[in-house]
């Protein structure tokens, strides 16, 4: 069966410090990977998605970046955190290669709660 | 552009009451998919249901039921005989099936916080 892991679960960082959140998926190959952010405990916003190694698409301009160094590894980073980067970050994966990708069910990780002080 | 609206920010009910969570969506596509996810206090989103735009049959799964009406662009979710364990944030989401280039990206509503009191 497939599993998705995210870490760290919680993180408190000062403004201006770097960030690295990691997400890995097990039990599948070549998944689509996603980073979502949930601010103030509410609606989710898609930040990045990836359909393959080294292929990253950004949905919104921001202080963050993403990388996919391995097939099942997705990393969210920042060189200098801002207060507005605080939030709950969720990684998700879906099966790729289906004829109609909009049907893909996203499976989410447990999330990483980031507080920037 | 796609948009999903969940007008109810918070709903509070007493156990065993029925409750309906509303979802209205906007899309230009004729083929699309609608989803409901549940986010319990632990934070992890749990998939509940997926419907495609060509299937307007209502669906029932235990105490959960979904009413999809294309004419009003709505995909409402009803919990019958609610229980305390149903307390969570519920999200409605939309994905377009644009010939395989949407890559499964979901547009979420703002969520409805459901609190079921004993």
mmCIF file of N, CA and C in Angstrom, chain A:
data_model
loop_
_atom_site.group_PDB
_atom_site.id
_atom_site.type_symbol
_atom_site.label_atom_id
_atom_site.label_comp_id
_atom_site.label_asym_id
_atom_site.label_seq_id
_atom_site.Cartn_x
_atom_site.Cartn_y
_atom_site.Cartn_z
ATOM 1 N N UNK A 1 0.840 -1.193 0.000
ATOM 2 C CA UNK A 1 0.000 0.000 0.000
ATOM 3 C C UNK A 1 0.879 1.247 0.000
ATOM 4 N N UNK A 2 0.261 2.340 -0.429
ATOM 5 C CA UNK A 2 1.025 3.581 -0.526
ATOM 6 C C UNK A 2 0.918 4.380 0.772
ATOM 7 N N UNK A 3 2.005 5.012 1.113
ATOM 8 C CA UNK A 3 2.006 5.886 2.286
ATOM 9 C C UNK A 3 2.752 7.166 1.945
ATOM 10 N N UNK A 4 2.396 8.219 2.639
ATOM 11 C CA UNK A 4 3.041 9.501 2.430
ATOM 12 C C UNK A 4 3.492 10.037 3.785
ATOM 13 N N UNK A 5 4.718 10.507 3.814
ATOM 14 C CA UNK A 5 5.298 10.995 5.057
ATOM 15 C C UNK A 5 5.731 12.444 4.891
ATOM 16 N N UNK A 6 5.486 13.219 5.918
ATOM 17 C CA UNK A 6 5.908 14.601 5.938
ATOM 18 C C UNK A 6 6.648 14.870 7.231
ATOM 19 N N UNK A 7 7.692 15.673 7.135
ATOM 20 C CA UNK A 7 8.368 16.105 8.351
ATOM 21 C C UNK A 7 9.132 17.394 8.121
ATOM 22 N N UNK A 8 9.348 18.181 9.187
ATOM 23 C CA UNK A 8 8.876 17.912 10.539
ATOM 24 C C UNK A 8 7.379 18.183 10.677
ATOM 25 N N UNK A 9 6.785 17.691 11.728
ATOM 26 C CA UNK A 9 5.366 17.890 11.960
ATOM 27 C C UNK A 9 5.089 19.330 12.413
ATOM 28 N N UNK A 10 5.962 19.866 13.217
ATOM 29 C CA UNK A 10 5.833 21.253 13.660
ATOM 30 C C UNK A 10 7.200 21.918 13.615
ATOM 31 N N UNK A 11 7.167 23.212 13.375
ATOM 32 C CA UNK A 11 8.410 23.957 13.229
ATOM 33 C C UNK A 11 8.165 25.402 13.628
ATOM 34 N N UNK A 12 9.029 25.937 14.469
ATOM 35 C CA UNK A 12 8.970 27.347 14.837
ATOM 36 C C UNK A 12 10.292 27.963 14.411
ATOM 37 N N UNK A 13 10.193 28.953 13.534
ATOM 38 C CA UNK A 13 11.395 29.546 12.956
ATOM 39 C C UNK A 13 11.351 31.065 13.062
ATOM 40 N N UNK A 14 12.495 31.705 13.240
ATOM 41 C CA UNK A 14 12.516 33.169 13.241
ATOM 42 C C UNK A 14 12.449 33.714 11.816
ATOM 43 N N UNK A 15 11.950 34.924 11.721
ATOM 44 C CA UNK A 15 11.927 35.607 10.419
ATOM 45 C C UNK A 15 13.350 35.674 9.872
ATOM 46 N N UNK A 16 13.464 35.405 8.577
ATOM 47 C CA UNK A 16 14.763 35.485 7.927
ATOM 48 C C UNK A 16 15.548 34.187 7.928
ATOM 49 N N UNK A 17 15.072 33.189 8.622
ATOM 50 C CA UNK A 17 15.778 31.907 8.661
ATOM 51 C C UNK A 17 15.351 31.053 7.472
ATOM 52 N N UNK A 18 16.140 30.029 7.125
ATOM 53 C CA UNK A 18 15.776 29.158 6.003
ATOM 54 C C UNK A 18 14.758 28.100 6.427
ATOM 55 N N UNK A 19 14.175 27.471 5.410
ATOM 56 C CA UNK A 19 13.148 26.449 5.662
ATOM 57 C C UNK A 19 13.363 25.259 4.748
ATOM 58 N N UNK A 20 13.127 24.088 5.289
ATOM 59 C CA UNK A 20 13.097 22.891 4.451
ATOM 60 C C UNK A 20 12.071 21.932 5.025
ATOM 61 N N UNK A 21 11.028 21.693 4.251
ATOM 62 C CA UNK A 21 10.011 20.690 4.605
ATOM 63 C C UNK A 21 10.133 19.558 3.607
ATOM 64 N N UNK A 22 10.072 18.356 4.118
ATOM 65 C CA UNK A 22 10.276 17.212 3.234
ATOM 66 C C UNK A 22 9.055 16.301 3.199
ATOM 67 N N UNK A 23 8.848 15.722 2.048
ATOM 68 C CA UNK A 23 7.722 14.829 1.828
ATOM 69 C C UNK A 23 8.210 13.642 1.000
ATOM 70 N N UNK A 24 7.880 12.448 1.436
ATOM 71 C CA UNK A 24 8.228 11.269 0.653
ATOM 72 C C UNK A 24 7.015 10.355 0.534
ATOM 73 N N UNK A 25 6.954 9.672 -0.586
ATOM 74 C CA UNK A 25 5.860 8.744 -0.856
ATOM 75 C C UNK A 25 6.447 7.356 -1.024
ATOM 76 N N UNK A 26 5.773 6.378 -0.490
ATOM 77 C CA UNK A 26 6.217 4.991 -0.626
ATOM 78 C C UNK A 26 5.137 4.163 -1.301
ATOM 79 N N UNK A 27 5.563 3.144 -2.003
ATOM 80 C CA UNK A 27 4.612 2.198 -2.554
ATOM 81 C C UNK A 27 4.048 2.549 -3.903
ATOM 82 N N UNK A 28 4.629 3.536 -4.575
ATOM 83 C CA UNK A 28 4.172 3.903 -5.900
ATOM 84 C C UNK A 28 5.337 4.491 -6.671
ATOM 85 N N UNK A 29 5.195 4.581 -7.984
ATOM 86 C CA UNK A 29 6.245 5.157 -8.818
ATOM 87 C C UNK A 29 5.698 6.315 -9.631
ATOM 88 N N UNK A 30 6.563 7.282 -9.864
ATOM 89 C CA UNK A 30 6.236 8.433 -10.689
ATOM 90 C C UNK A 30 4.905 9.089 -10.303
ATOM 91 N N UNK A 31 4.736 9.378 -9.033
ATOM 92 C CA UNK A 31 3.472 10.031 -8.647
ATOM 93 C C UNK A 31 3.483 11.504 -9.029
ATOM 94 N N UNK A 32 2.304 12.089 -9.158
ATOM 95 C CA UNK A 32 2.194 13.544 -9.159
ATOM 96 C C UNK A 32 2.300 13.981 -7.691
ATOM 97 N N UNK A 33 3.039 15.048 -7.464
ATOM 98 C CA UNK A 33 3.229 15.521 -6.092
ATOM 99 C C UNK A 33 2.798 16.973 -5.993
ATOM 100 N N UNK A 34 2.297 17.352 -4.818
ATOM 101 C CA UNK A 34 1.724 18.680 -4.618
ATOM 102 C C UNK A 34 2.103 19.215 -3.245
ATOM 103 N N UNK A 35 2.270 20.537 -3.183
ATOM 104 C CA UNK A 35 2.365 21.248 -1.914
ATOM 105 C C UNK A 35 1.196 22.223 -1.826
ATOM 106 N N UNK A 36 0.427 22.094 -0.754
ATOM 107 C CA UNK A 36 -0.653 23.025 -0.475
ATOM 108 C C UNK A 36 -0.346 23.745 0.834
ATOM 109 N N UNK A 37 -0.870 24.962 0.958
ATOM 110 C CA UNK A 37 -0.757 25.698 2.219
ATOM 111 C C UNK A 37 -2.144 26.049 2.707
ATOM 112 N N UNK A 38 -2.310 25.882 4.001
ATOM 113 C CA UNK A 38 -3.568 26.232 4.643
ATOM 114 C C UNK A 38 -3.254 27.302 5.672
ATOM 115 N N UNK A 39 -3.691 28.520 5.400
ATOM 116 C CA UNK A 39 -3.421 29.629 6.302
ATOM 117 C C UNK A 39 -4.543 29.770 7.316
ATOM 118 N N UNK A 40 -4.179 30.093 8.532
ATOM 119 C CA UNK A 40 -5.142 30.372 9.602
ATOM 120 C C UNK A 40 -6.181 29.269 9.734
ATOM 121 N N UNK A 41 -5.788 28.022 9.507
ATOM 122 C CA UNK A 41 -6.660 26.883 9.707
ATOM 123 C C UNK A 41 -7.811 26.779 8.720
ATOM 124 N N UNK A 42 -7.735 27.482 7.610
ATOM 125 C CA UNK A 42 -8.837 27.438 6.664
ATOM 126 C C UNK A 42 -8.375 27.037 5.266
ATOM 127 N N UNK A 43 -9.000 27.527 4.234
ATOM 128 C CA UNK A 43 -8.862 27.096 2.849
ATOM 129 C C UNK A 43 -7.468 26.759 2.379
ATOM 130 N N UNK A 44 -7.404 25.781 1.466
ATOM 131 C CA UNK A 44 -6.122 25.313 0.969
ATOM 132 C C UNK A 44 -5.774 25.967 -0.351
ATOM 133 N N UNK A 45 -4.522 26.359 -0.465
ATOM 134 C CA UNK A 45 -4.033 26.983 -1.683
ATOM 135 C C UNK A 45 -2.913 26.140 -2.255
ATOM 136 N N UNK A 46 -3.005 25.813 -3.531
ATOM 137 C CA UNK A 46 -1.956 25.045 -4.184
ATOM 138 C C UNK A 46 -0.749 25.937 -4.406
ATOM 139 N N UNK A 47 0.414 25.473 -3.940
ATOM 140 C CA UNK A 47 1.646 26.230 -4.099
ATOM 141 C C UNK A 47 2.473 25.714 -5.284
ATOM 142 N N UNK A 48 2.731 24.413 -5.280
ATOM 143 C CA UNK A 48 3.556 23.795 -6.313
ATOM 144 C C UNK A 48 2.991 22.408 -6.647
ATOM 145 N N UNK A 49 3.270 21.983 -7.877
ATOM 146 C CA UNK A 49 3.019 20.597 -8.203
ATOM 147 C C UNK A 49 4.134 20.116 -9.121
ATOM 148 N N UNK A 50 4.292 18.793 -9.135
ATOM 149 C CA UNK A 50 5.373 18.190 -9.913
ATOM 150 C C UNK A 50 4.875 16.898 -10.548
ATOM 151 N N UNK A 51 5.164 16.746 -11.821
ATOM 152 C CA UNK A 51 4.763 15.532 -12.533
ATOM 153 C C UNK A 51 5.950 14.619 -12.807
ATOM 154 N N UNK A 52 7.150 15.004 -12.369
ATOM 155 C CA UNK A 52 8.318 14.169 -12.556
ATOM 156 C C UNK A 52 9.542 14.786 -11.910
ATOM 157 N N UNK A 53 10.613 14.018 -11.859
ATOM 158 C CA UNK A 53 11.861 14.496 -11.253
ATOM 159 C C UNK A 53 12.309 15.782 -11.927
ATOM 160 N N UNK A 54 12.604 16.768 -11.112
ATOM 161 C CA UNK A 54 13.102 18.034 -11.638
ATOM 162 C C UNK A 54 12.058 18.902 -12.307
ATOM 163 N N UNK A 55 10.814 18.444 -12.376
ATOM 164 C CA UNK A 55 9.740 19.218 -13.022
ATOM 165 C C UNK A 55 8.850 19.833 -11.945
ATOM 166 N N UNK A 56 8.952 21.146 -11.815
ATOM 167 C CA UNK A 56 8.202 21.857 -10.792
ATOM 168 C C UNK A 56 7.400 22.967 -11.452
ATOM 169 N N UNK A 57 6.146 23.051 -11.078
ATOM 170 C CA UNK A 57 5.298 24.153 -11.542
ATOM 171 C C UNK A 57 4.822 24.932 -10.331
ATOM 172 N N UNK A 58 4.940 26.247 -10.434
ATOM 173 C CA UNK A 58 4.533 27.119 -9.340
ATOM 174 C C UNK A 58 3.182 27.728 -9.657
ATOM 175 N N UNK A 59 2.316 27.710 -8.702
ATOM 176 C CA UNK A 59 0.974 28.239 -8.921
ATOM 177 C C UNK A 59 0.837 29.692 -8.507
ATOM 178 N N UNK A 60 1.600 30.105 -7.523
ATOM 179 C CA UNK A 60 1.505 31.482 -7.042
ATOM 180 C C UNK A 60 2.905 32.013 -6.760
ATOM 181 N N UNK A 61 3.129 33.290 -7.091
ATOM 182 C CA UNK A 61 4.441 33.869 -6.773
ATOM 183 C C UNK A 61 4.583 34.021 -5.264
ATOM 184 N N UNK A 62 5.770 33.682 -4.760
ATOM 185 C CA UNK A 62 5.912 33.718 -3.317
ATOM 186 C C UNK A 62 7.371 33.592 -2.933
ATOM 187 N N UNK A 63 7.566 33.502 -1.648
ATOM 188 C CA UNK A 63 8.885 33.426 -1.059
ATOM 189 C C UNK A 63 9.394 31.991 -0.976
ATOM 190 N N UNK A 64 8.650 31.055 -1.508
ATOM 191 C CA UNK A 64 8.989 29.652 -1.355
ATOM 192 C C UNK A 64 9.414 29.047 -2.681
ATOM 193 N N UNK A 65 10.105 27.913 -2.598
ATOM 194 C CA UNK A 65 10.476 27.158 -3.787
ATOM 195 C C UNK A 65 10.293 25.679 -3.484
ATOM 196 N N UNK A 66 10.244 24.889 -4.524
ATOM 197 C CA UNK A 66 10.086 23.445 -4.358
ATOM 198 C C UNK A 66 11.081 22.728 -5.242
ATOM 199 N N UNK A 67 11.434 21.529 -4.822
ATOM 200 C CA UNK A 67 12.337 20.708 -5.623
ATOM 201 C C UNK A 67 11.922 19.258 -5.508
ATOM 202 N N UNK A 68 12.261 18.516 -6.532
ATOM 203 C CA UNK A 68 11.971 17.078 -6.554
ATOM 204 C C UNK A 68 13.246 16.371 -6.995
ATOM 205 N N UNK A 69 14.136 16.118 -6.055
ATOM 206 C CA UNK A 69 15.422 15.501 -6.408
ATOM 207 C C UNK A 69 15.318 14.010 -6.724
ATOM 208 N N UNK A 70 14.312 13.372 -6.213
ATOM 209 C CA UNK A 70 14.085 11.948 -6.489
ATOM 210 C C UNK A 70 12.621 11.728 -6.829
ATOM 211 N N UNK A 71 12.337 10.582 -7.392
ATOM 212 C CA UNK A 71 10.988 10.318 -7.898
ATOM 213 C C UNK A 71 9.902 10.510 -6.851
ATOM 214 N N UNK A 72 10.191 10.088 -5.610
ATOM 215 C CA UNK A 72 9.154 10.108 -4.593
ATOM 216 C C UNK A 72 9.477 11.059 -3.446
ATOM 217 N N UNK A 73 10.267 12.074 -3.749
ATOM 218 C CA UNK A 73 10.666 13.038 -2.733
ATOM 219 C C UNK A 73 10.357 14.446 -3.214
ATOM 220 N N UNK A 74 9.699 15.194 -2.358
ATOM 221 C CA UNK A 74 9.283 16.545 -2.719
ATOM 222 C C UNK A 74 9.648 17.455 -1.555
ATOM 223 N N UNK A 75 10.396 18.517 -1.850
ATOM 224 C CA UNK A 75 10.914 19.381 -0.794
ATOM 225 C C UNK A 75 10.423 20.806 -0.990
ATOM 226 N N UNK A 76 9.976 21.401 0.080
ATOM 227 C CA UNK A 76 9.554 22.810 0.070
ATOM 228 C C UNK A 76 10.595 23.618 0.834
ATOM 229 N N UNK A 77 11.066 24.701 0.228
ATOM 230 C CA UNK A 77 12.171 25.444 0.820
ATOM 231 C C UNK A 77 11.941 26.946 0.783
ATOM 232 N N UNK A 78 12.697 27.609 1.629
ATOM 233 C CA UNK A 78 12.769 29.058 1.578
ATOM 234 C C UNK A 78 14.157 29.474 2.060
ATOM 235 N N UNK A 79 14.693 30.504 1.454
ATOM 236 C CA UNK A 79 16.003 30.997 1.899
ATOM 237 C C UNK A 79 15.845 31.916 3.103
ATOM 238 N N UNK A 80 14.747 32.700 3.099
ATOM 239 C CA UNK A 80 14.492 33.633 4.197
ATOM 240 C C UNK A 80 13.007 33.691 4.469
ATOM 241 N N UNK A 81 12.594 33.177 5.596
ATOM 242 C CA UNK A 81 11.176 33.124 5.926
ATOM 243 C C UNK A 81 10.612 34.500 6.272
ATOM 244 N N UNK A 82 9.355 34.684 5.899
ATOM 245 C CA UNK A 82 8.596 35.874 6.252
ATOM 246 C C UNK A 82 7.506 35.489 7.243
ATOM 247 N N UNK A 83 6.993 36.469 7.955
ATOM 248 C CA UNK A 83 5.899 36.187 8.881
ATOM 249 C C UNK A 83 4.709 35.559 8.140
ATOM 250 N N UNK A 84 4.484 36.027 6.937
ATOM 251 C CA UNK A 84 3.339 35.553 6.161
ATOM 252 C C UNK A 84 3.486 34.108 5.687
ATOM 253 N N UNK A 85 4.657 33.520 5.886
ATOM 254 C CA UNK A 85 4.847 32.114 5.505
ATOM 255 C C UNK A 85 4.285 31.159 6.552
ATOM 256 N N UNK A 86 3.881 31.674 7.682
ATOM 257 C CA UNK A 86 3.278 30.807 8.704
ATOM 258 C C UNK A 86 2.037 30.124 8.152
ATOM 259 N N UNK A 87 1.858 28.863 8.543
ATOM 260 C CA UNK A 87 0.684 28.142 8.079
ATOM 261 C C UNK A 87 0.880 26.652 8.218
ATOM 262 N N UNK A 88 -0.094 25.948 7.699
ATOM 263 C CA UNK A 88 -0.083 24.486 7.739
ATOM 264 C C UNK A 88 0.172 24.018 6.323
ATOM 265 N N UNK A 89 1.268 23.294 6.135
ATOM 266 C CA UNK A 89 1.682 22.873 4.806
ATOM 267 C C UNK A 89 1.377 21.386 4.619
ATOM 268 N N UNK A 90 0.688 21.122 3.547
ATOM 269 C CA UNK A 90 0.270 19.752 3.270
ATOM 270 C C UNK A 90 0.868 19.286 1.954
ATOM 271 N N UNK A 91 1.495 18.138 2.008
ATOM 272 C CA UNK A 91 1.990 17.487 0.806
ATOM 273 C C UNK A 91 0.950 16.464 0.375
ATOM 274 N N UNK A 92 0.830 16.249 -0.905
ATOM 275 C CA UNK A 92 -0.132 15.267 -1.398
ATOM 276 C C UNK A 92 0.439 14.580 -2.635
ATOM 277 N N UNK A 93 -0.085 13.401 -2.922
ATOM 278 C CA UNK A 93 0.315 12.705 -4.141
ATOM 279 C C UNK A 93 -0.916 12.156 -4.843
ATOM 280 N N UNK A 94 -0.774 11.924 -6.134
ATOM 281 C CA UNK A 94 -1.820 11.251 -6.888
ATOM 282 C C UNK A 94 -1.167 10.391 -7.949
ATOM 283 N N UNK A 95 -1.928 9.460 -8.445
ATOM 284 C CA UNK A 95 -1.438 8.585 -9.501
ATOM 285 C C UNK A 95 -1.307 9.402 -10.772
ATOM 286 N N UNK A 96 -0.252 9.184 -11.509
ATOM 287 C CA UNK A 96 -0.071 9.891 -12.769
ATOM 288 C C UNK A 96 -0.342 8.937 -13.923
ATOM 289 N N UNK A 97 -0.376 9.500 -15.110
ATOM 290 C CA UNK A 97 -0.489 8.668 -16.285
ATOM 291 C C UNK A 97 -1.888 8.240 -16.625
ATOM 292 N N UNK A 98 -2.873 8.659 -15.863
ATOM 293 C CA UNK A 98 -4.238 8.306 -16.211
ATOM 294 C C UNK A 98 -4.692 9.185 -17.360
ATOM 295 N N UNK A 99 -5.594 8.681 -18.149
ATOM 296 C CA UNK A 99 -6.047 9.420 -19.312
ATOM 297 C C UNK A 99 -6.721 10.731 -18.978
ATOM 298 N N UNK A 100 -7.414 10.729 -17.865
ATOM 299 C CA UNK A 100 -8.113 11.948 -17.459
ATOM 300 C C UNK A 100 -7.594 12.313 -16.083
ATOM 301 N N UNK A 101 -6.604 13.181 -16.019
ATOM 302 C CA UNK A 101 -5.927 13.418 -14.748
ATOM 303 C C UNK A 101 -6.807 14.139 -13.746
ATOM 304 N N UNK A 102 -7.812 14.834 -14.211
ATOM 305 C CA UNK A 102 -8.677 15.525 -13.265
ATOM 306 C C UNK A 102 -9.402 14.582 -12.338
ATOM 307 N N UNK A 103 -9.421 13.296 -12.691
ATOM 308 C CA UNK A 103 -10.105 12.334 -11.839
ATOM 309 C C UNK A 103 -9.246 11.878 -10.683
ATOM 310 N N UNK A 104 -7.991 12.278 -10.707
ATOM 311 C CA UNK A 104 -7.071 11.784 -9.694
ATOM 312 C C UNK A 104 -7.512 12.155 -8.294
ATOM 313 N N UNK A 105 -7.491 11.165 -7.427
ATOM 314 C CA UNK A 105 -7.755 11.428 -6.016
ATOM 315 C C UNK A 105 -6.439 11.769 -5.350
ATOM 316 N N UNK A 106 -6.398 12.891 -4.664
ATOM 317 C CA UNK A 106 -5.199 13.266 -3.941
ATOM 318 C C UNK A 106 -5.202 12.639 -2.552
ATOM 319 N N UNK A 107 -4.070 12.068 -2.185
ATOM 320 C CA UNK A 107 -3.881 11.542 -0.834
ATOM 321 C C UNK A 107 -2.898 12.470 -0.134
ATOM 322 N N UNK A 108 -3.310 12.941 1.035
ATOM 323 C CA UNK A 108 -2.535 13.948 1.741
ATOM 324 C C UNK A 108 -1.718 13.360 2.880
ATOM 325 N N UNK A 109 -0.606 14.028 3.143
ATOM 326 C CA UNK A 109 0.188 13.712 4.320
ATOM 327 C C UNK A 109 -0.428 14.350 5.553
ATOM 328 N N UNK A 110 0.231 14.136 6.677
ATOM 329 C CA UNK A 110 -0.293 14.621 7.960
ATOM 330 C C UNK A 110 -0.064 16.107 8.161
ATOM 331 N N UNK A 111 0.767 16.721 7.330
ATOM 332 C CA UNK A 111 0.968 18.162 7.399
ATOM 333 C C UNK A 111 2.132 18.581 8.272
ATOM 334 N N UNK A 112 2.635 19.784 7.982
ATOM 335 C CA UNK A 112 3.708 20.403 8.766
ATOM 336 C C UNK A 112 3.242 21.793 9.173
ATOM 337 N N UNK A 113 3.203 22.030 10.476
ATOM 338 C CA UNK A 113 2.732 23.332 10.951
ATOM 339 C C UNK A 113 3.921 24.244 11.194
ATOM 340 N N UNK A 114 3.970 25.328 10.434
ATOM 341 C CA UNK A 114 5.094 26.262 10.503
ATOM 342 C C UNK A 114 4.639 27.558 11.158
ATOM 343 N N UNK A 115 5.363 27.969 12.166
ATOM 344 C CA UNK A 115 5.137 29.267 12.815
ATOM 345 C C UNK A 115 6.398 30.092 12.651
ATOM 346 N N UNK A 116 6.236 31.250 12.047
ATOM 347 C CA UNK A 116 7.366 32.157 11.864
ATOM 348 C C UNK A 116 7.208 33.305 12.851
ATOM 349 N N UNK A 117 8.225 33.535 13.675
ATOM 350 C CA UNK A 117 8.128 34.561 14.717
ATOM 351 C C UNK A 117 9.033 35.744 14.405
#
